[in-house]
Amino acid sequence: MASKLDLDAGQVPGLPNLHSHAFQRAMAGLTERRGSEADSFWTWREQMYRFVERLMPDDLEAIAAQAYMEMLEAGFTWVAEFHYLHHQPDGRPYDNVAEMSLRIVSAAAEVGIGLTLLPVFYRQGGFGGKPASAGQRRFLNDRESYARLMEIKVPGGRIGIAPHSLRALSLDDLQWAAATWRGQRAHIHVSEQTREVEDCLAAHGRRPIDLLMDTVEVDAHWCLVHATHADAGERARIARSKAVVGLCPITEANLGDGLFDVPDFLAHGGRFGVGSDSNVRISVADELRTLEYGQRLIHRQRNVLGDANRSTGRRLFDAALAGGAQAAGATDDAVVTLDAAGHHDDALLDHWLFAADNTAVISVDRGGLRLVDHGRHRDRDRIAARYRKTLARLLV
């Protein structure tokens, strides 16, 4: 992964996006209406289940291409796709069990973004072997069908495992996947909501991250996505393992999940990266700005994640670059050229992250190709037209 910044030339490495559900880009703006009960991740999830019932392979490919194009325009040049939409609407596998995964691979190749494909292993509806709901039937695999998903080739990219969460498969299945693909990238949702922590304690007598790390060997190949409600002991334990915490500040704010205590984690030498998760908004700058501003609100200080040697924007970017590359296994040579707007050194990054947002991205070059020029992807008109056509059908 390229790591050298040439701030004098206005150039920075492309940032890895370590957690994405591409299909959810098409849901952006559709869930901002309060229901009759307190709104939360769990009520949002039911709306997502209803939406996902309509998606066909062509739809997924069109939506993923749009999301990946927007990522490149925002300065993300590699994506770890946490992909769990596997089967037909009634839960039956496609003739090729990897049909939907191959659409993700095709969309990434079309757009030119680097890809770490993470087929999700999902077997049950909750802790204790709770049966899956009808809304989850498109996600489910047994060990045999999951192993077939893991045979997919990702030209120029990587594949890794993604046990969905501790509630979505048994501990035996988790151990099987971790042992079978030991040394591969491994990503898992963990400690995302307070209810998850409570349910895990009720089922196992342990908090989620402690349970995970007592069950499998978590090391530098692992990415613990969200980890929002990790307690102090769990945060220290993650840091010692050298695993990456995958923070998704925009989505976590959108869902009202809470805030991870980043300063405490960094004090233990912890590593983090950022992901766009639900893709309700796609922006390198907004993810990192939201991360810092959230910490400012809970700690009631400014420049919480800065240090004595670097500006806050520089430290955020450096950490997200290193953590994202580790979590995704990104091997990227991408260069993002920014509009300096008269700024120099670290102030260039601060201007991008705290003031200019996506408008600062002038061009993106990857693999010897200019994919974004004057802020627009080279195939924007065609990709966007197909996406609009897809939405017109889905939102009737």
JSON list of N, CA and C in Angstrom, two decimals, residues 42 126-128 130 167 193-206 208 211:
[
{"chain": "A", "resi": 42, "resn": "TRP", "atom": "N", "xyz": [-32.44, -1.62, 15.13]},
{"chain": "A", "resi": 42, "resn": "TRP", "atom": "CA", "xyz": [-33.30, -2.79, 14.97]},
{"chain": "A", "resi": 42, "resn": "TRP", "atom": "C", "xyz": [-34.53, -2.47, 14.13]},
{"chain": "A", "resi": 126, "resn": "GLY", "atom": "N", "xyz": [-30.19, -15.36, 15.70]},
{"chain": "A", "resi": 126, "resn": "GLY", "atom": "CA", "xyz": [-29.83, -14.73, 16.96]},
{"chain": "A", "resi": 126, "resn": "GLY", "atom": "C", "xyz": [-29.11, -15.70, 17.87]},
{"chain": "A", "resi": 127, "resn": "PHE", "atom": "N", "xyz": [-28.66, -15.22, 19.01]},
{"chain": "A", "resi": 127, "resn": "PHE", "atom": "CA", "xyz": [-27.94, -16.05, 19.96]},
{"chain": "A", "resi": 127, "resn": "PHE", "atom": "C", "xyz": [-28.77, -17.29, 20.35]},
{"chain": "A", "resi": 128, "resn": "GLY", "atom": "N", "xyz": [-28.06, -18.37, 20.64]},
{"chain": "A", "resi": 128, "resn": "GLY", "atom": "CA", "xyz": [-28.73, -19.59, 21.07]},
{"chain": "A", "resi": 128, "resn": "GLY", "atom": "C", "xyz": [-29.38, -20.37, 19.95]},
{"chain": "A", "resi": 130, "resn": "LYS", "atom": "N", "xyz": [-31.27, -19.17, 17.48]},
{"chain": "A", "resi": 130, "resn": "LYS", "atom": "CA", "xyz": [-32.58, -18.65, 17.11]},
{"chain": "A", "resi": 130, "resn": "LYS", "atom": "C", "xyz": [-32.79, -18.79, 15.60]},
{"chain": "A", "resi": 167, "resn": "ARG", "atom": "N", "xyz": [-24.05, -13.29, 16.92]},
{"chain": "A", "resi": 167, "resn": "ARG", "atom": "CA", "xyz": [-25.44, -13.71, 17.01]},
{"chain": "A", "resi": 167, "resn": "ARG", "atom": "C", "xyz": [-25.89, -14.49, 15.76]},
{"chain": "A", "resi": 193, "resn": "GLN", "atom": "N", "xyz": [-24.29, -2.71, 19.06]},
{"chain": "A", "resi": 193, "resn": "GLN", "atom": "CA", "xyz": [-25.41, -2.12, 19.80]},
{"chain": "A", "resi": 193, "resn": "GLN", "atom": "C", "xyz": [-25.41, -2.61, 21.25]},
{"chain": "A", "resi": 194, "resn": "THR", "atom": "N", "xyz": [-26.03, -1.82, 22.11]},
{"chain": "A", "resi": 194, "resn": "THR", "atom": "CA", "xyz": [-26.11, -2.23, 23.52]},
{"chain": "A", "resi": 194, "resn": "THR", "atom": "C", "xyz": [-26.93, -3.51, 23.67]},
{"chain": "A", "resi": 195, "resn": "ARG", "atom": "N", "xyz": [-27.97, -3.67, 22.84]},
{"chain": "A", "resi": 195, "resn": "ARG", "atom": "CA", "xyz": [-28.78, -4.89, 22.94]},
{"chain": "A", "resi": 195, "resn": "ARG", "atom": "C", "xyz": [-27.96, -6.13, 22.61]},
{"chain": "A", "resi": 196, "resn": "GLU", "atom": "N", "xyz": [-27.05, -6.00, 21.65]},
{"chain": "A", "resi": 196, "resn": "GLU", "atom": "CA", "xyz": [-26.17, -7.12, 21.31]},
{"chain": "A", "resi": 196, "resn": "GLU", "atom": "C", "xyz": [-25.34, -7.52, 22.52]},
{"chain": "A", "resi": 197, "resn": "VAL", "atom": "N", "xyz": [-24.82, -6.53, 23.24]},
{"chain": "A", "resi": 197, "resn": "VAL", "atom": "CA", "xyz": [-24.03, -6.82, 24.44]},
{"chain": "A", "resi": 197, "resn": "VAL", "atom": "C", "xyz": [-24.89, -7.53, 25.48]},
{"chain": "A", "resi": 198, "resn": "GLU", "atom": "N", "xyz": [-26.09, -7.01, 25.70]},
{"chain": "A", "resi": 198, "resn": "GLU", "atom": "CA", "xyz": [-26.99, -7.60, 26.69]},
{"chain": "A", "resi": 198, "resn": "GLU", "atom": "C", "xyz": [-27.37, -9.03, 26.32]},
{"chain": "A", "resi": 199, "resn": "ASP", "atom": "N", "xyz": [-27.69, -9.26, 25.04]},
{"chain": "A", "resi": 199, "resn": "ASP", "atom": "CA", "xyz": [-28.08, -10.60, 24.60]},
{"chain": "A", "resi": 199, "resn": "ASP", "atom": "C", "xyz": [-26.91, -11.58, 24.70]},
{"chain": "A", "resi": 200, "resn": "CYS", "atom": "N", "xyz": [-25.72, -11.10, 24.41]},
{"chain": "A", "resi": 200, "resn": "CYS", "atom": "CA", "xyz": [-24.54, -11.96, 24.49]},
{"chain": "A", "resi": 200, "resn": "CYS", "atom": "C", "xyz": [-24.26, -12.35, 25.95]},
{"chain": "A", "resi": 201, "resn": "LEU", "atom": "N", "xyz": [-24.39, -11.39, 26.84]},
{"chain": "A", "resi": 201, "resn": "LEU", "atom": "CA", "xyz": [-24.20, -11.68, 28.26]},
{"chain": "A", "resi": 201, "resn": "LEU", "atom": "C", "xyz": [-25.24, -12.69, 28.74]},
{"chain": "A", "resi": 202, "resn": "ALA", "atom": "N", "xyz": [-26.47, -12.55, 28.27]},
{"chain": "A", "resi": 202, "resn": "ALA", "atom": "CA", "xyz": [-27.52, -13.47, 28.68]},
{"chain": "A", "resi": 202, "resn": "ALA", "atom": "C", "xyz": [-27.28, -14.88, 28.15]},
{"chain": "A", "resi": 203, "resn": "ALA", "atom": "N", "xyz": [-26.77, -14.97, 26.93]},
{"chain": "A", "resi": 203, "resn": "ALA", "atom": "CA", "xyz": [-26.58, -16.29, 26.30]},
{"chain": "A", "resi": 203, "resn": "ALA", "atom": "C", "xyz": [-25.28, -16.96, 26.72]},
{"chain": "A", "resi": 204, "resn": "HIS", "atom": "N", "xyz": [-24.23, -16.16, 26.94]},
{"chain": "A", "resi": 204, "resn": "HIS", "atom": "CA", "xyz": [-22.90, -16.76, 27.16]},
{"chain": "A", "resi": 204, "resn": "HIS", "atom": "C", "xyz": [-22.21, -16.32, 28.45]},
{"chain": "A", "resi": 205, "resn": "GLY", "atom": "N", "xyz": [-22.78, -15.34, 29.12]},
{"chain": "A", "resi": 205, "resn": "GLY", "atom": "CA", "xyz": [-22.15, -14.87, 30.35]},
{"chain": "A", "resi": 205, "resn": "GLY", "atom": "C", "xyz": [-20.88, -14.07, 30.13]},
{"chain": "A", "resi": 206, "resn": "ARG", "atom": "N", "xyz": [-20.65, -13.66, 28.89]},
{"chain": "A", "resi": 206, "resn": "ARG", "atom": "CA", "xyz": [-19.47, -12.86, 28.56]},
{"chain": "A", "resi": 206, "resn": "ARG", "atom": "C", "xyz": [-19.86, -11.77, 27.57]},
{"chain": "A", "resi": 208, "resn": "PRO", "atom": "N", "xyz": [-19.35, -9.45, 24.17]},
{"chain": "A", "resi": 208, "resn": "PRO", "atom": "CA", "xyz": [-19.06, -9.96, 22.82]},
{"chain": "A", "resi": 208, "resn": "PRO", "atom": "C", "xyz": [-17.58, -10.04, 22.47]},
{"chain": "A", "resi": 211, "resn": "LEU", "atom": "N", "xyz": [-15.89, -12.74, 24.38]},
{"chain": "A", "resi": 211, "resn": "LEU", "atom": "CA", "xyz": [-16.32, -14.04, 23.87]},
{"chain": "A", "resi": 211, "resn": "LEU", "atom": "C", "xyz": [-15.63, -14.36, 22.56]}
]
